[in-house]
Amino acid sequence: MQVNALMDLKKDGKMYDLLKYNSYWLKDLNRNPLNIKNYKAQMKVKYRLRATDKISDAIDNIDIISNVLSALK
């Protein structure tokens, strides 16, 4: 694996943890370091880091708060 790709993986703890649990990515990244974009996309899906996931979580939190407030009335 290229040093730049390895340093990029070690910089972010979540990316490094996902690599430990899904070691098949090591083979893919060793063969083609440009696959790091695909790896980052999979990491964002796994840890719900996409913008749509964040919006969905915010809507869920607002819904929970409104339900709690309506129950307190």
Short mmCIF file of N, CA, C and O in Angstrom, two decimals:
data_model
loop_
_atom_site.label_atom_id
_atom_site.label_comp_id
_atom_site.label_asym_id
_atom_site.label_seq_id
_atom_site.Cartn_x
_atom_site.Cartn_y
_atom_site.Cartn_z
N MET A 1 0.84 -1.17 0.00
CA MET A 1 0.00 0.00 0.00
C MET A 1 0.88 1.23 0.00
O MET A 1 1.93 1.23 0.64
N GLN A 2 0.47 2.25 -0.69
CA GLN A 2 1.25 3.47 -0.73
C GLN A 2 1.21 4.18 0.62
O GLN A 2 0.24 4.06 1.38
N VAL A 3 2.26 4.89 0.90
CA VAL A 3 2.39 5.56 2.19
C VAL A 3 1.29 6.60 2.37
O VAL A 3 0.74 6.75 3.46
N ASN A 4 0.95 7.32 1.32
CA ASN A 4 -0.09 8.35 1.42
C ASN A 4 -1.43 7.74 1.81
O ASN A 4 -2.15 8.29 2.66
N ALA A 5 -1.78 6.63 1.20
CA ALA A 5 -3.05 5.97 1.52
C ALA A 5 -3.04 5.45 2.94
O ALA A 5 -4.03 5.57 3.66
N LEU A 6 -1.94 4.89 3.38
CA LEU A 6 -1.83 4.36 4.73
C LEU A 6 -1.93 5.48 5.77
O LEU A 6 -2.61 5.33 6.79
N MET A 7 -1.28 6.59 5.50
CA MET A 7 -1.35 7.73 6.43
C MET A 7 -2.76 8.29 6.49
O MET A 7 -3.23 8.71 7.54
N ASP A 8 -3.45 8.30 5.36
CA ASP A 8 -4.82 8.78 5.31
C ASP A 8 -5.73 7.88 6.14
O ASP A 8 -6.64 8.35 6.83
N LEU A 9 -5.49 6.58 6.09
CA LEU A 9 -6.29 5.64 6.88
C LEU A 9 -6.02 5.77 8.37
O LEU A 9 -6.94 5.72 9.19
N LYS A 10 -4.77 5.94 8.75
CA LYS A 10 -4.43 6.03 10.16
C LYS A 10 -4.84 7.36 10.78
O LYS A 10 -4.99 7.47 11.98
N LYS A 11 -5.03 8.37 9.94
CA LYS A 11 -5.41 9.70 10.42
C LYS A 11 -6.81 9.68 11.03
O LYS A 11 -7.06 10.32 12.03
N ASP A 12 -7.71 8.93 10.42
CA ASP A 12 -9.09 8.85 10.88
C ASP A 12 -9.29 7.52 11.60
O ASP A 12 -9.10 6.46 11.03
N GLY A 13 -9.68 7.58 12.86
CA GLY A 13 -9.83 6.38 13.67
C GLY A 13 -10.90 5.44 13.17
O GLY A 13 -10.75 4.22 13.22
N LYS A 14 -12.02 5.99 12.66
CA LYS A 14 -13.10 5.14 12.17
C LYS A 14 -12.69 4.37 10.92
O LYS A 14 -13.05 3.21 10.76
N MET A 15 -11.92 5.02 10.06
CA MET A 15 -11.46 4.32 8.86
C MET A 15 -10.52 3.19 9.22
O MET A 15 -10.58 2.11 8.65
N TYR A 16 -9.67 3.43 10.20
CA TYR A 16 -8.71 2.41 10.62
C TYR A 16 -9.43 1.26 11.32
O TYR A 16 -9.09 0.09 11.12
N ASP A 17 -10.45 1.55 12.12
CA ASP A 17 -11.21 0.49 12.79
C ASP A 17 -11.95 -0.37 11.78
O ASP A 17 -12.00 -1.59 11.91
N LEU A 18 -12.55 0.26 10.79
CA LEU A 18 -13.26 -0.50 9.76
C LEU A 18 -12.30 -1.40 9.00
O LEU A 18 -12.65 -2.53 8.64
N LEU A 19 -11.10 -0.93 8.79
CA LEU A 19 -10.09 -1.73 8.10
C LEU A 19 -9.69 -2.95 8.94
O LEU A 19 -9.47 -4.03 8.40
N LYS A 20 -9.66 -2.79 10.25
CA LYS A 20 -9.33 -3.92 11.12
C LYS A 20 -10.41 -4.99 11.09
O LYS A 20 -10.13 -6.18 11.10
N TYR A 21 -11.67 -4.56 11.05
CA TYR A 21 -12.78 -5.51 11.07
C TYR A 21 -13.11 -6.08 9.69
O TYR A 21 -13.70 -7.15 9.60
N ASN A 22 -12.76 -5.38 8.64
CA ASN A 22 -13.01 -5.84 7.26
C ASN A 22 -11.69 -5.86 6.52
O ASN A 22 -11.40 -5.00 5.70
N SER A 23 -10.90 -6.87 6.79
CA SER A 23 -9.54 -6.92 6.28
C SER A 23 -9.47 -7.17 4.77
O SER A 23 -8.40 -7.01 4.18
N TYR A 24 -10.58 -7.54 4.15
CA TYR A 24 -10.55 -7.74 2.70
C TYR A 24 -10.25 -6.44 1.97
O TYR A 24 -9.79 -6.45 0.83
N TRP A 25 -10.48 -5.29 2.63
CA TRP A 25 -10.14 -4.01 2.02
C TRP A 25 -8.64 -3.84 1.87
O TRP A 25 -8.18 -3.10 1.00
N LEU A 26 -7.86 -4.49 2.72
CA LEU A 26 -6.40 -4.40 2.59
C LEU A 26 -5.94 -4.89 1.23
O LEU A 26 -5.09 -4.28 0.59
N LYS A 27 -6.50 -6.01 0.79
CA LYS A 27 -6.14 -6.56 -0.51
C LYS A 27 -6.51 -5.60 -1.63
O LYS A 27 -5.71 -5.33 -2.53
N ASP A 28 -7.71 -5.04 -1.54
CA ASP A 28 -8.15 -4.11 -2.58
C ASP A 28 -7.30 -2.84 -2.60
O ASP A 28 -6.95 -2.33 -3.67
N LEU A 29 -6.97 -2.32 -1.42
CA LEU A 29 -6.19 -1.09 -1.37
C LEU A 29 -4.73 -1.33 -1.75
O LEU A 29 -4.07 -0.43 -2.26
N ASN A 30 -4.23 -2.53 -1.49
CA ASN A 30 -2.87 -2.86 -1.93
C ASN A 30 -2.78 -2.95 -3.44
O ASN A 30 -1.79 -2.54 -4.04
N ARG A 31 -3.81 -3.49 -4.06
CA ARG A 31 -3.79 -3.64 -5.51
C ARG A 31 -4.01 -2.33 -6.23
O ARG A 31 -3.42 -2.07 -7.27
N ASN A 32 -4.90 -1.50 -5.69
CA ASN A 32 -5.21 -0.23 -6.35
C ASN A 32 -5.50 0.81 -5.27
O ASN A 32 -6.58 0.83 -4.69
N PRO A 33 -4.55 1.69 -4.99
CA PRO A 33 -4.75 2.70 -3.94
C PRO A 33 -5.86 3.70 -4.27
O PRO A 33 -6.33 4.40 -3.38
N LEU A 34 -6.30 3.74 -5.51
CA LEU A 34 -7.39 4.65 -5.87
C LEU A 34 -8.74 4.16 -5.35
O LEU A 34 -9.73 4.90 -5.39
N ASN A 35 -8.78 2.93 -4.85
CA ASN A 35 -10.01 2.40 -4.26
C ASN A 35 -10.32 3.03 -2.91
O ASN A 35 -11.33 2.70 -2.30
N ILE A 36 -9.48 3.92 -2.45
CA ILE A 36 -9.71 4.55 -1.15
C ILE A 36 -11.00 5.38 -1.18
O ILE A 36 -11.66 5.51 -0.15
N LYS A 37 -11.39 5.88 -2.35
CA LYS A 37 -12.65 6.61 -2.46
C LYS A 37 -13.83 5.67 -2.19
O LYS A 37 -14.77 6.04 -1.48
N ASN A 38 -13.77 4.45 -2.75
CA ASN A 38 -14.82 3.47 -2.49
C ASN A 38 -14.83 3.06 -1.02
O ASN A 38 -15.89 2.87 -0.44
N TYR A 39 -13.65 2.94 -0.45
CA TYR A 39 -13.53 2.57 0.95
C TYR A 39 -14.15 3.65 1.85
O TYR A 39 -14.88 3.35 2.79
N LYS A 40 -13.88 4.92 1.54
CA LYS A 40 -14.44 6.01 2.33
C LYS A 40 -15.95 6.05 2.20
O LYS A 40 -16.67 6.31 3.17
N ALA A 41 -16.47 5.76 1.01
CA ALA A 41 -17.91 5.74 0.81
C ALA A 41 -18.55 4.63 1.65
O ALA A 41 -19.60 4.84 2.27
N GLN A 42 -17.92 3.46 1.68
CA GLN A 42 -18.45 2.36 2.48
C GLN A 42 -18.38 2.67 3.97
O GLN A 42 -19.26 2.29 4.74
N MET A 43 -17.32 3.37 4.39
CA MET A 43 -17.19 3.75 5.78
C MET A 43 -18.29 4.72 6.19
O MET A 43 -18.87 4.61 7.26
N LYS A 44 -18.62 5.65 5.31
CA LYS A 44 -19.67 6.62 5.60
C LYS A 44 -21.03 5.94 5.69
O LYS A 44 -21.86 6.32 6.52
N VAL A 45 -21.25 4.92 4.88
CA VAL A 45 -22.50 4.17 4.95
C VAL A 45 -22.56 3.39 6.26
O VAL A 45 -23.59 3.37 6.95
N LYS A 46 -21.48 2.73 6.62
CA LYS A 46 -21.44 1.89 7.83
C LYS A 46 -21.64 2.70 9.09
O LYS A 46 -22.40 2.31 9.98
N TYR A 47 -20.98 3.84 9.20
CA TYR A 47 -21.05 4.66 10.40
C TYR A 47 -22.07 5.79 10.31
O TYR A 47 -22.09 6.66 11.18
N ARG A 48 -22.91 5.79 9.27
CA ARG A 48 -23.96 6.78 9.08
C ARG A 48 -23.41 8.20 9.15
O ARG A 48 -23.84 9.02 9.94
N LEU A 49 -22.45 8.50 8.29
CA LEU A 49 -21.81 9.81 8.26
C LEU A 49 -22.21 10.63 7.03
O LEU A 49 -21.68 11.72 6.82
N ARG A 50 -23.13 10.11 6.23
CA ARG A 50 -23.57 10.86 5.06
C ARG A 50 -24.52 11.98 5.48
O ARG A 50 -25.09 11.98 6.56
N ALA A 51 -24.67 12.95 4.62
CA ALA A 51 -25.53 14.10 4.93
C ALA A 51 -26.99 13.65 5.10
O ALA A 51 -27.69 14.15 5.99
N THR A 52 -27.44 12.72 4.29
CA THR A 52 -28.82 12.25 4.42
C THR A 52 -29.05 11.53 5.75
O THR A 52 -30.13 11.65 6.33
N ASP A 53 -28.04 10.81 6.22
CA ASP A 53 -28.16 10.14 7.52
C ASP A 53 -28.24 11.15 8.65
O ASP A 53 -29.01 10.99 9.60
N LYS A 54 -27.45 12.21 8.56
CA LYS A 54 -27.46 13.25 9.60
C LYS A 54 -28.80 13.97 9.63
O LYS A 54 -29.34 14.26 10.70
N ILE A 55 -29.36 14.26 8.46
CA ILE A 55 -30.67 14.91 8.39
C ILE A 55 -31.74 14.00 8.95
O ILE A 55 -32.61 14.44 9.72
N SER A 56 -31.68 12.73 8.62
CA SER A 56 -32.65 11.77 9.12
C SER A 56 -32.57 11.65 10.64
O SER A 56 -33.60 11.59 11.33
N ASP A 57 -31.36 11.62 11.18
CA ASP A 57 -31.19 11.56 12.63
C ASP A 57 -31.73 12.82 13.31
O ASP A 57 -32.35 12.74 14.38
N ALA A 58 -31.52 13.98 12.70
CA ALA A 58 -32.03 15.23 13.26
C ALA A 58 -33.55 15.23 13.26
O ALA A 58 -34.19 15.66 14.24
N ILE A 59 -34.17 14.75 12.19
CA ILE A 59 -35.63 14.68 12.12
C ILE A 59 -36.16 13.72 13.17
O ILE A 59 -37.17 14.00 13.84
N ASP A 60 -35.48 12.60 13.37
CA ASP A 60 -35.89 11.65 14.40
C ASP A 60 -35.80 12.27 15.79
O ASP A 60 -36.68 12.05 16.63
N ASN A 61 -34.74 13.02 16.05
CA ASN A 61 -34.59 13.68 17.35
C ASN A 61 -35.68 14.72 17.58
O ASN A 61 -36.22 14.83 18.69
N ILE A 62 -36.01 15.47 16.56
CA ILE A 62 -37.08 16.46 16.67
C ILE A 62 -38.41 15.76 16.95
O ILE A 62 -39.21 16.23 17.78
N ASP A 63 -38.64 14.65 16.30
CA ASP A 63 -39.87 13.88 16.50
C ASP A 63 -39.96 13.36 17.94
O ASP A 63 -41.01 13.42 18.57
N ILE A 64 -38.85 12.85 18.46
CA ILE A 64 -38.83 12.35 19.83
C ILE A 64 -39.10 13.48 20.82
O ILE A 64 -39.88 13.33 21.77
N ILE A 65 -38.48 14.63 20.60
CA ILE A 65 -38.68 15.78 21.50
C ILE A 65 -40.12 16.25 21.46
O ILE A 65 -40.73 16.54 22.50
N SER A 66 -40.71 16.30 20.27
CA SER A 66 -42.10 16.74 20.18
C SER A 66 -43.03 15.73 20.84
O SER A 66 -44.04 16.12 21.47
N ASN A 67 -42.74 14.44 20.74
CA ASN A 67 -43.57 13.43 21.42
C ASN A 67 -43.45 13.55 22.93
O ASN A 67 -44.45 13.41 23.64
N VAL A 68 -42.26 13.82 23.43
CA VAL A 68 -42.08 13.99 24.87
C VAL A 68 -42.82 15.21 25.35
O VAL A 68 -43.50 15.19 26.39
N LEU A 69 -42.72 16.30 24.62
CA LEU A 69 -43.41 17.52 25.01
C LEU A 69 -44.92 17.37 24.96
O LEU A 69 -45.64 17.91 25.82
N SER A 70 -45.42 16.66 23.99
CA SER A 70 -46.87 16.44 23.92
C SER A 70 -47.33 15.51 25.04
O SER A 70 -48.47 15.64 25.53
N ALA A 71 -46.50 14.61 25.48
CA ALA A 71 -46.86 13.73 26.59
C ALA A 71 -46.84 14.48 27.91
O ALA A 71 -47.59 14.13 28.84
N LEU A 72 -46.06 15.51 28.02
CA LEU A 72 -45.98 16.28 29.27
C LEU A 72 -47.17 17.24 29.43
O LEU A 72 -47.38 17.72 30.54
N LYS A 73 -47.90 17.51 28.37
CA LYS A 73 -49.03 18.45 28.45
C LYS A 73 -50.17 17.89 29.26
O LYS A 73 -50.46 16.92 29.62
#
